[in-house]
PDB file of C-alpha atoms in Angstrom:
ATOM      1  CA  MET A   1      62.127 100.956  78.976  1.00 79.00           C
ATOM      2  CA  ARG A   2      64.995 102.820  80.627  1.00 85.00           C
ATOM      3  CA  THR A   3      66.605 102.254  84.002  1.00 88.00           C
ATOM      4  CA  ALA A   4      67.893 104.975  86.312  1.00 90.00           C
ATOM      5  CA  LEU A   5      70.781 104.789  88.750  1.00 93.00           C
ATOM      6  CA  SER A   6      71.765 107.444  91.287  1.00 95.00           C
ATOM      7  CA  LEU A   7      75.233 107.813  92.782  1.00 95.00           C
ATOM      8  CA  ALA A   8      75.393 110.127  95.793  1.00 96.00           C
ATOM      9  CA  CYS A   9      78.298 112.554  96.243  1.00 96.00           C
ATOM     10  CA  GLU A  10      79.418 114.367  99.371  1.00 94.00           C
ATOM     11  CA  THR A  11      79.601 117.723  97.580  1.00 95.00           C
ATOM     12  CA  PRO A  12      77.862 118.832  94.360  1.00 96.00           C
ATOM     13  CA  PRO A  13      79.720 117.025  91.570  1.00 97.00           C
ATOM     14  CA  ASP A  14      81.701 118.914  88.951  1.00 96.00           C
ATOM     15  CA  LEU A  15      80.959 116.645  86.016  1.00 96.00           C
ATOM     16  CA  ALA A  16      82.594 118.969  83.483  1.00 94.00           C
ATOM     17  CA  ALA A  17      85.970 118.769  85.247  1.00 94.00           C
ATOM     18  CA  THR A  18      85.481 115.046  85.862  1.00 95.00           C
ATOM     19  CA  MET A  19      85.073 114.397  82.151  1.00 96.00           C
ATOM     20  CA  GLN A  20      87.752 116.783  80.904  1.00 91.00           C
ATOM     21  CA  LEU A  21      90.753 116.081  83.099  1.00 85.00           C
ATOM     22  CA  GLN A  22      91.129 112.311  83.380  1.00 92.00           C
ATOM     23  CA  LEU A  23      92.172 109.550  81.016  1.00 93.00           C
ATOM     24  CA  PRO A  24      89.199 107.197  81.631  1.00 94.00           C
ATOM     25  CA  ALA A  25      86.876 110.073  80.751  1.00 96.00           C
ATOM     26  CA  LEU A  26      88.137 109.965  77.170  1.00 96.00           C
ATOM     27  CA  ALA A  27      85.820 107.011  76.655  1.00 96.00           C
ATOM     28  CA  TRP A  28      82.882 109.368  77.278  1.00 97.00           C
ATOM     29  CA  SER A  29      81.602 112.021  74.859  1.00 96.00           C
ATOM     30  CA  MET A  30      79.267 114.972  75.303  1.00 96.00           C
ATOM     31  CA  ALA A  31      75.650 114.240  74.365  1.00 95.00           C
ATOM     32  CA  GLY A  32      74.142 117.630  75.195  1.00 93.00           C
ATOM     33  CA  ALA A  33      74.363 120.399  77.746  1.00 94.00           C
ATOM     34  CA  GLY A  34      75.719 118.766  80.913  1.00 95.00           C
ATOM     35  CA  VAL A  35      75.092 115.241  79.584  1.00 97.00           C
ATOM     36  CA  TRP A  36      77.804 112.695  78.769  1.00 98.00           C
ATOM     37  CA  GLN A  37      77.493 109.238  77.282  1.00 97.00           C
ATOM     38  CA  ARG A  38      79.399 106.101  76.355  1.00 97.00           C
ATOM     39  CA  THR A  39      78.560 102.569  75.298  1.00 96.00           C
ATOM     40  CA  PHE A  40      79.502  99.602  77.462  1.00 95.00           C
ATOM     41  CA  HIS A  41      79.773  96.207  75.776  1.00 94.00           C
ATOM     42  CA  LEU A  42      78.640  93.484  78.156  1.00 91.00           C
ATOM     43  CA  HIS A  43      78.424  89.865  76.993  1.00 86.00           C
ATOM     44  CA  GLY A  44      77.678  90.900  73.432  1.00 79.00           C
ATOM     45  CA  GLN A  45      75.271  93.691  74.320  1.00 88.00           C
ATOM     46  CA  GLY A  46      76.094  97.289  73.553  1.00 92.00           C
ATOM     47  CA  ILE A  47      74.421  99.438  76.212  1.00 94.00           C
ATOM     48  CA  ARG A  48      74.568 103.212  75.890  1.00 95.00           C
ATOM     49  CA  VAL A  49      74.709 105.023  79.220  1.00 97.00           C
ATOM     50  CA  GLN A  50      74.062 108.710  79.801  1.00 97.00           C
ATOM     51  CA  VAL A  51      75.094 110.596  82.920  1.00 98.00           C
ATOM     52  CA  GLU A  52      74.392 114.067  84.253  1.00 97.00           C
ATOM     53  CA  ALA A  53      74.880 115.766  87.600  1.00 97.00           C
ATOM     54  CA  ASP A  54      72.638 117.412  90.141  1.00 94.00           C
ATOM     55  CA  ARG A  55      73.459 118.786  93.569  1.00 92.00           C
ATOM     56  CA  GLY A  56      73.078 115.395  95.203  1.00 93.00           C
ATOM     57  CA  GLY A  57      75.291 113.392  92.855  1.00 96.00           C
ATOM     58  CA  LEU A  58      75.239 111.676  89.488  1.00 97.00           C
ATOM     59  CA  GLN A  59      72.198 110.420  87.626  1.00 97.00           C
ATOM     60  CA  PHE A  60      72.660 107.586  85.114  1.00 97.00           C
ATOM     61  CA  SER A  61      70.162 106.427  82.519  1.00 96.00           C
ATOM     62  CA  PHE A  62      70.360 103.372  80.275  1.00 95.00           C
ATOM     63  CA  ARG A  63      68.179 100.874  78.456  1.00 90.00           C
ATOM     64  CA  THR A  64      66.857  98.135  80.699  1.00 81.00           C
ATOM     65  CA  SER A  65      68.906  95.000  80.109  1.00 81.00           C
ATOM     66  CA  THR A  66      69.548  91.534  81.454  1.00 84.00           C
ATOM     67  CA  GLU A  67      73.026  92.882  82.306  1.00 86.00           C
ATOM     68  CA  GLU A  68      71.593  95.600  84.561  1.00 89.00           C
ATOM     69  CA  ASP A  69      73.229  94.396  87.777  1.00 91.00           C
ATOM     70  CA  LEU A  70      76.628  94.068  86.112  1.00 92.00           C
ATOM     71  CA  LEU A  71      76.286  97.518  84.581  1.00 94.00           C
ATOM     72  CA  ARG A  72      75.357  99.073  87.930  1.00 94.00           C
ATOM     73  CA  ASP A  73      78.458  97.574  89.523  1.00 95.00           C
ATOM     74  CA  LEU A  74      80.593  98.739  86.611  1.00 94.00           C
ATOM     75  CA  LEU A  75      79.328 102.322  86.774  1.00 96.00           C
ATOM     76  CA  THR A  76      79.819 102.479  90.526  1.00 95.00           C
ATOM     77  CA  ALA A  77      83.397 101.225  90.123  1.00 93.00           C
ATOM     78  CA  THR A  78      84.115 103.592  87.210  1.00 95.00           C
ATOM     79  CA  PHE A  79      83.114 106.605  89.284  1.00 95.00           C
ATOM     80  CA  ARG A  80      84.695 105.160  92.418  1.00 92.00           C
ATOM     81  CA  ASN A  81      81.427 105.276  94.337  1.00 91.00           C
ATOM     82  CA  GLY A  82      81.429 109.079  94.146  1.00 92.00           C
ATOM     83  CA  ASP A  83      84.966 109.558  95.520  1.00 93.00           C
ATOM     84  CA  GLN A  84      85.816 113.261  95.084  1.00 96.00           C
ATOM     85  CA  VAL A  85      88.926 115.432  95.172  1.00 95.00           C
ATOM     86  CA  GLY A  86      87.501 117.376  98.117  1.00 95.00           C
ATOM     87  CA  ALA A  87      87.813 114.283 100.314  1.00 94.00           C
ATOM     88  CA  MET A  88      91.456 113.608  99.473  1.00 92.00           C
ATOM     89  CA  ALA A  89      94.387 114.109 101.818  1.00 91.00           C
ATOM     90  CA  LEU A  90      96.037 116.928  99.872  1.00 92.00           C
ATOM     91  CA  THR A  91      97.868 118.723 102.655  1.00 88.00           C
ATOM     92  CA  GLY A  92     101.383 119.764 103.576  1.00 90.00           C
ATOM     93  CA  HIS A  93     101.595 122.663 101.148  1.00 94.00           C
ATOM     94  CA  PRO A  94      99.246 125.638 100.583  1.00 95.00           C
ATOM     95  CA  ALA A  95      99.090 124.916  96.839  1.00 95.00           C
ATOM     96  CA  LEU A  96      97.741 121.419  97.469  1.00 96.00           C
ATOM     97  CA  ARG A  97      95.021 122.692  99.765  1.00 96.00           C
ATOM     98  CA  THR A  98      94.070 125.275  97.141  1.00 96.00           C
ATOM     99  CA  LEU A  99      94.043 122.600  94.446  1.00 95.00           C
ATOM    100  CA  ARG A 100      91.738 120.434  96.550  1.00 95.00           C
ATOM    101  CA  ARG A 101      89.378 123.319  97.248  1.00 96.00           C
ATOM    102  CA  HIS A 102      89.300 124.471  93.618  1.00 96.00           C
ATOM    103  CA  HIS A 103      88.453 120.981  92.300  1.00 96.00           C
ATOM    104  CA  GLN A 104      86.562 119.647  95.309  1.00 96.00           C
ATOM    105  CA  GLY A 105      83.573 118.496  93.242  1.00 97.00           C
ATOM    106  CA  MET A 106      85.581 116.522  90.699  1.00 96.00           C
ATOM    107  CA  ILE A 107      85.031 112.770  90.870  1.00 96.00           C
ATOM    108  CA  LEU A 108      88.052 110.502  90.504  1.00 91.00           C
ATOM    109  CA  MET A 109      87.410 107.952  87.796  1.00 94.00           C
ATOM    110  CA  ALA A 110      88.807 104.462  87.349  1.00 92.00           C
ATOM    111  CA  GLY A 111      89.199 102.225  84.337  1.00 89.00           C
ATOM    112  CA  SER A 112      89.584  98.535  83.599  1.00 90.00           C
ATOM    113  CA  PRO A 113      93.199  97.484  82.982  1.00 91.00           C
ATOM    114  CA  PHE A 114      93.052  96.822  79.242  1.00 94.00           C
ATOM    115  CA  GLU A 115      90.747  99.716  78.337  1.00 95.00           C
ATOM    116  CA  THR A 116      92.963 102.053  80.336  1.00 94.00           C
ATOM    117  CA  LEU A 117      96.057 100.747  78.558  1.00 95.00           C
ATOM    118  CA  VAL A 118      94.457 101.270  75.130  1.00 97.00           C
ATOM    119  CA  LEU A 119      93.300 104.773  76.035  1.00 97.00           C
ATOM    120  CA  ALA A 120      96.754 105.666  77.353  1.00 96.00           C
ATOM    121  CA  VAL A 121      98.413 104.602  74.101  1.00 97.00           C
ATOM    122  CA  LEU A 122      95.811 106.343  71.946  1.00 97.00           C
ATOM    123  CA  ALA A 123      96.173 109.556  73.959  1.00 96.00           C
ATOM    124  CA  GLN A 124      99.957 109.792  73.581  1.00 95.00           C
ATOM    125  CA  THR A 125     100.674 113.289  72.127  1.00 92.00           C
ATOM    126  CA  ARG A 126      97.095 113.585  70.875  1.00 94.00           C
ATOM    127  CA  PRO A 127      94.263 115.924  71.992  1.00 92.00           C
ATOM    128  CA  ALA A 128      91.399 114.563  74.069  1.00 94.00           C
ATOM    129  CA  GLU A 129      88.701 115.287  71.498  1.00 95.00           C
ATOM    130  CA  ALA A 130      90.523 113.258  68.858  1.00 96.00           C
ATOM    131  CA  VAL A 131      90.651 110.283  71.223  1.00 97.00           C
ATOM    132  CA  ARG A 132      86.929 110.653  71.989  1.00 96.00           C
ATOM    133  CA  LYS A 133      86.147 110.212  68.297  1.00 96.00           C
ATOM    134  CA  VAL A 134      88.364 107.189  67.727  1.00 97.00           C
ATOM    135  CA  PHE A 135      87.819 105.145  70.888  1.00 97.00           C
ATOM    136  CA  PRO A 136      84.037 104.477  70.528  1.00 96.00           C
ATOM    137  CA  ARG A 137      84.505 103.321  66.923  1.00 97.00           C
ATOM    138  CA  LEU A 138      87.292 100.977  67.951  1.00 97.00           C
ATOM    139  CA  ALA A 139      85.323  99.559  70.875  1.00 97.00           C
ATOM    140  CA  ALA A 140      82.230  99.065  68.704  1.00 96.00           C
ATOM    141  CA  GLU A 141      84.257  97.353  65.976  1.00 97.00           C
ATOM    142  CA  CYS A 142      85.557  94.867  68.549  1.00 96.00           C
ATOM    143  CA  GLY A 143      82.253  94.480  70.347  1.00 95.00           C
ATOM    144  CA  GLY A 144      84.052  95.593  73.501  1.00 94.00           C
ATOM    145  CA  LEU A 145      87.778  95.963  74.018  1.00 94.00           C
ATOM    146  CA  THR A 146      89.566  92.840  75.193  1.00 93.00           C
ATOM    147  CA  PRO A 147      93.026  91.619  74.166  1.00 95.00           C
ATOM    148  CA  ARG A 148      91.535  88.664  72.283  1.00 95.00           C
ATOM    149  CA  ARG A 149      89.043  90.742  70.320  1.00 96.00           C
ATOM    150  CA  LEU A 150      91.553  93.451  69.468  1.00 97.00           C
ATOM    151  CA  SER A 151      94.184  90.937  68.337  1.00 97.00           C
ATOM    152  CA  ALA A 152      91.541  89.257  66.132  1.00 97.00           C
ATOM    153  CA  LEU A 153      90.808  92.542  64.353  1.00 97.00           C
ATOM    154  CA  PRO A 154      92.669  92.630  61.013  1.00 97.00           C
ATOM    155  CA  LEU A 155      95.611  95.009  61.239  1.00 97.00           C
ATOM    156  CA  PRO A 156      94.577  96.990  58.116  1.00 97.00           C
ATOM    157  CA  ARG A 157      91.174  97.675  59.678  1.00 98.00           C
ATOM    158  CA  LEU A 158      92.735  98.631  63.013  1.00 98.00           C
ATOM    159  CA  THR A 159      95.112 100.968  61.194  1.00 98.00           C
ATOM    160  CA  GLN A 160      92.183 102.606  59.447  1.00 97.00           C
ATOM    161  CA  LEU A 161      90.355 103.130  62.751  1.00 98.00           C
ATOM    162  CA  VAL A 162      93.248 104.682  64.688  1.00 97.00           C
ATOM    163  CA  ARG A 163      94.859 106.602  61.808  1.00 97.00           C
ATOM    164  CA  PRO A 164      93.669 110.026  63.125  1.00 96.00           C
ATOM    165  CA  LEU A 165      95.771 109.374  66.244  1.00 97.00           C
ATOM    166  CA  GLY A 166      98.811 108.009  64.407  1.00 95.00           C
ATOM    167  CA  ALA A 167      98.809 104.896  62.236  1.00 94.00           C
ATOM    168  CA  VAL A 168     101.873 103.491  64.012  1.00 96.00           C
ATOM    169  CA  LYS A 169      99.743 102.965  67.119  1.00 97.00           C
ATOM    170  CA  ALA A 170      97.763 100.294  65.285  1.00 97.00           C
ATOM    171  CA  SER A 171     100.697  97.877  64.996  1.00 97.00           C
ATOM    172  CA  ARG A 172     101.698  98.560  68.601  1.00 97.00           C
ATOM    173  CA  LEU A 173      98.224  97.918  69.971  1.00 97.00           C
ATOM    174  CA  HIS A 174      97.801  94.851  67.764  1.00 98.00           C
ATOM    175  CA  ALA A 175     101.069  93.372  68.999  1.00 97.00           C
ATOM    176  CA  THR A 176     100.255  94.221  72.613  1.00 96.00           C
ATOM    177  CA  ALA A 177      96.841  92.577  72.346  1.00 96.00           C
ATOM    178  CA  ALA A 178      98.427  89.429  70.893  1.00 96.00           C
ATOM    179  CA  ILE A 179     100.993  89.279  73.702  1.00 94.00           C
ATOM    180  CA  LEU A 180      98.341  89.656  76.393  1.00 93.00           C
ATOM    181  CA  THR A 181      96.084  87.102  74.714  1.00 94.00           C
ATOM    182  CA  ARG A 182      98.898  84.543  74.824  1.00 92.00           C
ATOM    183  CA  ARG A 183      99.700  85.344  78.455  1.00 87.00           C
ATOM    184  CA  GLY A 184      96.050  85.244  79.479  1.00 83.00           C
ATOM    185  CA  THR A 185      93.760  88.199  79.995  1.00 76.00           C
ATOM    186  CA  THR A 186      92.807  87.178  83.518  1.00 81.00           C
ATOM    187  CA  ALA A 187      96.442  87.027  84.563  1.00 78.00           C
ATOM    188  CA  PHE A 188      97.057  90.477  83.072  1.00 82.00           C
ATOM    189  CA  ASP A 189      94.057  91.997  84.852  1.00 82.00           C
ATOM    190  CA  ARG A 190      95.066  90.429  88.154  1.00 79.00           C
ATOM    191  CA  LEU A 191      98.637  91.703  87.890  1.00 76.00           C
ATOM    192  CA  ILE A 192      97.748  95.263  86.861  1.00 79.00           C
ATOM    193  CA  ALA A 193      94.920  95.576  89.365  1.00 73.00           C
ATOM    194  CA  GLY A 194      97.059  94.230  92.203  1.00 70.00           C
ATOM    195  CA  SER A 195      99.842  95.878  94.125  1.00 59.00           C
ATOM    196  CA  ASP A 196     102.726  93.941  92.589  1.00 62.00           C
ATOM    197  CA  SER A 197     105.261  96.479  91.336  1.00 66.00           C
ATOM    198  CA  GLN A 198     106.537  94.111  88.654  1.00 67.00           C
ATOM    199  CA  ALA A 199     103.595  95.205  86.504  1.00 67.00           C
ATOM    200  CA  LEU A 200     104.979  98.720  86.477  1.00 67.00           C
ATOM    201  CA  ASN A 201     108.657  97.847  86.375  1.00 73.00           C
ATOM    202  CA  TYR A 202     108.659  94.936  83.948  1.00 80.00           C
ATOM    203  CA  LEU A 203     105.400  93.934  82.248  1.00 84.00           C
ATOM    204  CA  LEU A 204     103.913  97.217  81.037  1.00 88.00           C
ATOM    205  CA  PRO A 205     107.142  98.840  79.751  1.00 89.00           C
ATOM    206  CA  SER A 206     107.902  95.633  77.829  1.00 90.00           C
ATOM    207  CA  LEU A 207     104.767  96.059  75.711  1.00 93.00           C
ATOM    208  CA  PRO A 208     105.050  97.780  72.303  1.00 95.00           C
ATOM    209  CA  GLY A 209     104.505 101.529  72.567  1.00 92.00           C
ATOM    210  CA  VAL A 210     104.336 101.541  76.379  1.00 94.00           C
ATOM    211  CA  GLY A 211     107.093 103.516  78.064  1.00 90.00           C
ATOM    212  CA  THR A 212     107.580 104.173  81.754  1.00 87.00           C
ATOM    213  CA  HIS A 213     105.380 107.299  81.638  1.00 89.00           C
ATOM    214  CA  THR A 214     102.444 105.487  80.024  1.00 92.00           C
ATOM    215  CA  ALA A 215     102.921 102.563  82.409  1.00 89.00           C
ATOM    216  CA  ALA A 216     102.755 104.902  85.412  1.00 89.00           C
ATOM    217  CA  ILE A 217      99.549 106.472  84.067  1.00 91.00           C
ATOM    218  CA  VAL A 218      97.912 103.053  83.765  1.00 90.00           C
ATOM    219  CA  MET A 219      98.972 101.927  87.224  1.00 86.00           C
ATOM    220  CA  THR A 220      97.888 105.188  88.852  1.00 87.00           C
ATOM    221  CA  ILE A 221      94.416 104.971  87.323  1.00 88.00           C
ATOM    222  CA  VAL A 222      93.774 101.270  87.733  1.00 86.00           C
ATOM    223  CA  ASN A 223      95.014 100.566  91.240  1.00 76.00           C
ATOM    224  CA  ASP A 224      96.216 103.762  92.938  1.00 69.00           C
ATOM    225  CA  VAL A 225      99.846 102.638  93.154  1.00 68.00           C
ATOM    226  CA  PRO A 226     101.186 104.617  96.132  1.00 67.00           C
ATOM    227  CA  ASP A 227     104.843 104.798  95.147  1.00 74.00           C
ATOM    228  CA  THR A 228     104.837 106.170  91.616  1.00 80.00           C
ATOM    229  CA  MET A 229     103.287 108.865  89.463  1.00 87.00           C
ATOM    230  CA  PRO A 230     103.626 109.940  85.825  1.00 91.00           C
ATOM    231  CA  ILE A 231     106.122 112.776  85.383  1.00 91.00           C
ATOM    232  CA  ASP A 232     106.386 114.913  82.265  1.00 91.00           C
ATOM    233  CA  LEU A 233     107.925 118.314  81.607  1.00 91.00           C
ATOM    234  CA  HIS A 234     104.632 120.108  82.254  1.00 92.00           C
ATOM    235  CA  LEU A 235     104.108 118.560  85.686  1.00 94.00           C
ATOM    236  CA  MET A 236     107.789 119.019  86.539  1.00 93.00           C
ATOM    237  CA  ARG A 237     107.635 122.723  85.644  1.00 94.00           C
ATOM    238  CA  VAL A 238     104.539 123.475  87.720  1.00 95.00           C
ATOM    239  CA  ALA A 239     105.765 121.449  90.692  1.00 95.00           C
ATOM    240  CA  TYR A 240     109.054 123.360  90.696  1.00 95.00           C
ATOM    241  CA  ARG A 241     107.414 126.768  90.409  1.00 95.00           C
ATOM    242  CA  LEU A 242     104.964 125.970  93.192  1.00 96.00           C
ATOM    243  CA  GLY A 243     107.784 124.808  95.455  1.00 95.00           C
ATOM    244  CA  LEU A 244     106.676 121.179  95.647  1.00 95.00           C
ATOM    245  CA  THR A 245     110.123 120.106  94.423  1.00 94.00           C
ATOM    246  CA  ASP A 246     113.500 121.780  94.031  1.00 91.00           C
ATOM    247  CA  HIS A 247     114.394 119.791  90.937  1.00 85.00           C
ATOM    248  CA  ASN A 248     114.198 121.774  87.710  1.00 75.00           C
ATOM    249  CA  GLY A 249     116.314 119.638  85.415  1.00 72.00           C
ATOM    250  CA  GLY A 250     115.576 117.752  82.254  1.00 78.00           C
ATOM    251  CA  LEU A 251     113.252 114.825  81.757  1.00 81.00           C
ATOM    252  CA  THR A 252     115.829 112.188  82.683  1.00 85.00           C
ATOM    253  CA  LYS A 253     115.100 108.974  84.570  1.00 83.00           C
ATOM    254  CA  THR A 254     116.933 110.337  87.590  1.00 86.00           C
ATOM    255  CA  GLY A 255     115.084 113.643  87.408  1.00 88.00           C
ATOM    256  CA  CYS A 256     111.689 111.951  87.085  1.00 88.00           C
ATOM    257  CA  ARG A 257     112.388 109.696  90.068  1.00 87.00           C
ATOM    258  CA  ARG A 258     113.489 112.685  92.127  1.00 91.00           C
ATOM    259  CA  VAL A 259     110.379 114.732  91.317  1.00 92.00           C
ATOM    260  CA  ALA A 260     108.069 111.760  91.876  1.00 91.00           C
ATOM    261  CA  ALA A 261     109.655 111.105  95.275  1.00 92.00           C
ATOM    262  CA  ASP A 262     109.352 114.779  96.258  1.00 94.00           C
ATOM    263  CA  LEU A 263     105.688 114.904  95.277  1.00 94.00           C
ATOM    264  CA  LEU A 264     104.722 111.586  96.832  1.00 92.00           C
ATOM    265  CA  ALA A 265     106.284 112.749 100.099  1.00 93.00           C
ATOM    266  CA  TYR A 266     103.115 114.847 100.440  1.00 92.00           C
ATOM    267  CA  GLY A 267     101.074 111.640 100.377  1.00 87.00           C
ATOM    268  CA  PRO A 268      99.960 109.010  97.846  1.00 83.00           C
ATOM    269  CA  ASP A 269      96.801 110.927  96.935  1.00 88.00           C
ATOM    270  CA  LEU A 270      98.918 113.360  94.959  1.00 89.00           C
ATOM    271  CA  ALA A 271      99.496 110.710  92.286  1.00 88.00           C
ATOM    272  CA  ARG A 272      95.781 110.456  91.613  1.00 87.00           C
ATOM    273  CA  VAL A 273      95.404 114.182  90.934  1.00 89.00           C
ATOM    274  CA  HIS A 274      98.455 114.607  88.710  1.00 90.00           C
ATOM    275  CA  PRO A 275      96.189 115.555  85.748  1.00 91.00           C
ATOM    276  CA  LEU A 276      95.050 118.630  87.707  1.00 93.00           C
ATOM    277  CA  ILE A 277      98.632 119.857  87.989  1.00 93.00           C
ATOM    278  CA  GLN A 278      99.245 119.175  84.318  1.00 91.00           C
ATOM    279  CA  GLN A 279      96.143 121.171  83.435  1.00 92.00           C
ATOM    280  CA  VAL A 280      97.561 124.187  85.276  1.00 95.00           C
ATOM    281  CA  ALA A 281     100.614 123.894  83.022  1.00 94.00           C
ATOM    282  CA  HIS A 282      98.428 124.081  79.929  1.00 93.00           C
ATOM    283  CA  ASP A 283      96.027 126.756  81.198  1.00 94.00           C
ATOM    284  CA  THR A 284      98.265 129.322  82.864  1.00 96.00           C
ATOM    285  CA  CYS A 285     101.704 127.994  83.866  1.00 96.00           C
ATOM    286  CA  THR A 286     103.190 127.795  80.382  1.00 94.00           C
ATOM    287  CA  ALA A 287     106.905 127.397  79.834  1.00 91.00           C
ATOM    288  CA  ASP A 288     107.630 130.798  78.293  1.00 91.00           C
ATOM    289  CA  ALA A 289     104.966 133.154  79.625  1.00 90.00           C
ATOM    290  CA  PRO A 290     103.171 131.986  82.797  1.00 94.00           C
ATOM    291  CA  ASP A 291      99.990 133.977  83.408  1.00 95.00           C
ATOM    292  CA  CYS A 292     100.259 134.244  87.187  1.00 96.00           C
ATOM    293  CA  ARG A 293      97.565 136.921  87.410  1.00 94.00           C
ATOM    294  CA  ARG A 294      94.989 134.454  86.087  1.00 95.00           C
ATOM    295  CA  CYS A 295      96.179 131.367  87.971  1.00 97.00           C
ATOM    296  CA  PHE A 296      94.120 130.187  90.946  1.00 96.00           C
ATOM    297  CA  LEU A 297      97.329 128.869  92.578  1.00 97.00           C
ATOM    298  CA  ALA A 298      99.176 132.205  92.446  1.00 96.00           C
ATOM    299  CA  GLU A 299      98.697 133.039  96.134  1.00 94.00           C
ATOM    300  CA  SER A 300     100.497 129.840  97.156  1.00 93.00           C
ATOM    301  CA  CYS A 301     103.128 129.815  94.377  1.00 95.00           C
ATOM    302  CA  ARG A 302     106.718 130.852  95.005  1.00 94.00           C
ATOM    303  CA  HIS A 303     107.261 131.724  91.346  1.00 93.00           C
ATOM    304  CA  ALA A 304     104.276 134.074  91.336  1.00 93.00           C
ATOM    305  CA  ALA A 305     105.550 135.706  94.514  1.00 92.00           C
ATOM    306  CA  ARG A 306     108.966 136.292  92.989  1.00 89.00           C
ATOM    307  CA  THR A 307     107.592 137.847  89.807  1.00 85.00           C
ATOM    308  CA  ALA A 308     104.820 139.937  91.357  1.00 71.00           C
TER     309      ALA A 308
END
């Protein structure tokens, strides 16, 4: 027997964008036209969930289980109770209003602290589809990703599982899992999910393979930290061309802090949609040959206006 769960959305959901443009979505894989799936491991049970969209919201389907109530709560939290880009306070600049309108149906996803950390490390310099292949195998091997279970996995086996994404990540994740197991998983979850900035400034960057950029990604996804956002060269380039910042320097600590401050001056919601800006960099706003004629932000972009 299967159980259904509906999650209402204010506007018709854009499930394709939801699943393509966010880190937590890398745990989900396509199961058919418009259908996505992933397996949740709850108290030793592996429960496969499928989701698809209709005009009213999201429709979930999964095998009836004794963990049904827990799974319902988990799915609602993962999809932030249907919280969409169209409801965010993206104002103060024409490009932000256009970005909100263009992606209004996209749902903002969340992730648990440790899963998000693992996904962030796996995704470093690797394409999304490669991560989608590796992550489910790793989670299944562990019976659900927790620091204790990952640290108990023999390093040679972990290396074999993550090799397509870079074998060096195995030793880093193994060491990180051991550190967090010793410190206590509950304490780690509480710190990352809270508002204490020491998680971003001290704990996360001290873990093997976790730099300040990866740490900012984790904090932005897990708890909507209002005073930081991940900055890379792609986001910096688009933000400068749009006129959201006047900094166009290198990827230095000072430069990243300056750009983050400029962007967050438009409001904390901008941190949550940073993947949308990065996607513009990959789609049309490339470093050498920006395709302004094809970019949906061209009408509100100072670079496009100068080169028209």
